[in-house]
């Protein structure tokens, strides 16, 4: 399945603007990774902000939560919070 982003930001790193080197699924885990891909909860990241430094979504909880909250907010522009909870299993807002 082709990845896309509901925020249309796969080409450049969300955090620094460099050319994207990874497409990261915002909500991870086996089931949520598939849900992220299907619903556009994907984001472009450079190596550093993906997993190559302490300042990356895989090692910095604040950065991880920033993305989770942002994507939930965008999803809830056209869906309810309950819809989001049913999809992901919890709310980040």
Coordinates of C-alpha atoms in Angstrom, one line a residue:
X1 CA 0.0 0.0 0.0
X2 CA 1.4 3.4 -1.0
X3 CA 2.0 5.7 2.0
X4 CA 0.6 9.2 2.0
X5 CA 0.2 12.0 4.5
X6 CA -3.0 13.8 5.5
X7 CA -0.7 16.8 6.1
X8 CA 1.0 16.4 2.6
X9 CA 4.5 16.4 4.1
X10 CA 6.4 13.3 2.8
X11 CA 9.0 15.1 0.7
X12 CA 10.7 17.0 3.4
X13 CA 11.6 16.4 7.0
X14 CA 8.8 17.7 9.3
X15 CA 11.3 19.0 11.8
X16 CA 14.1 20.6 9.8
X17 CA 12.9 20.8 6.2
X18 CA 15.8 18.7 4.7
X19 CA 14.9 16.2 2.0
X20 CA 13.0 13.3 3.5
X21 CA 14.9 10.1 3.8
X22 CA 12.3 8.1 5.7
X23 CA 8.5 7.8 5.7
X24 CA 7.6 7.3 9.3
X25 CA 4.3 5.8 10.5
X26 CA 3.1 8.1 13.3
X27 CA 1.2 5.4 15.2
X28 CA 3.3 2.3 15.4
X29 CA 2.9 -1.3 16.5
X30 CA 1.7 -4.0 14.1
X31 CA -1.9 -3.0 13.9
X32 CA -1.4 0.8 14.2
X33 CA 1.3 0.8 11.5
X34 CA -1.2 -0.6 9.0
X35 CA -3.8 1.9 10.2
X36 CA -1.3 4.8 9.8
X37 CA -0.5 3.8 6.3
X38 CA -4.2 3.4 5.3
X39 CA -5.3 6.7 6.9
X40 CA -2.3 8.9 5.9
X41 CA -0.7 9.1 9.4
X42 CA 2.7 9.2 7.8
X43 CA 5.4 11.9 7.9
X44 CA 8.6 12.5 6.0
X45 CA 11.7 12.7 8.2
X46 CA 15.5 13.0 7.6
X47 CA 17.8 10.3 9.1
X48 CA 18.6 12.5 12.1
X49 CA 15.0 13.1 13.1
X50 CA 13.9 9.6 12.4
X51 CA 16.2 7.5 14.4
X52 CA 19.9 8.5 14.1
X53 CA 20.2 10.8 17.1
X54 CA 18.7 11.6 20.5
X55 CA 16.8 14.3 18.8
X56 CA 14.6 11.8 16.8
X57 CA 11.1 10.5 17.1
X58 CA 12.3 7.0 18.1
X59 CA 14.4 8.4 21.0
X60 CA 12.6 11.6 22.0
X61 CA 9.1 11.1 23.5
X62 CA 8.2 14.8 23.2
X63 CA 8.8 14.7 19.4
X64 CA 6.9 11.5 19.1
X65 CA 3.9 13.0 21.0
X66 CA 4.0 16.2 19.0
X67 CA 3.4 14.2 15.8
X68 CA 0.7 12.0 17.4
X69 CA -1.2 15.1 18.6
X70 CA -0.9 17.0 15.4
X71 CA -2.1 14.1 13.3
X72 CA -5.0 13.4 15.7
X73 CA -6.0 17.1 15.5
X74 CA -5.9 16.9 11.7
X75 CA -8.0 13.7 11.6
X76 CA -10.5 15.2 14.0
X77 CA -11.2 18.0 11.5
X78 CA -13.4 15.5 9.6
X79 CA -14.0 12.8 12.3
X80 CA -14.9 12.7 16.0
X81 CA -12.6 12.0 18.9
X82 CA -14.5 8.8 19.4
X83 CA -13.7 7.8 15.8
X84 CA -10.1 8.3 16.5
X85 CA -10.1 6.3 19.7
X86 CA -11.8 3.4 17.9
X87 CA -9.2 3.6 15.2
X88 CA -6.0 3.9 17.3
X89 CA -7.2 2.7 20.7
X90 CA -6.6 6.0 22.7
X91 CA -6.5 9.7 22.4
X92 CA -3.4 11.8 22.6
X93 CA -5.3 15.1 23.1

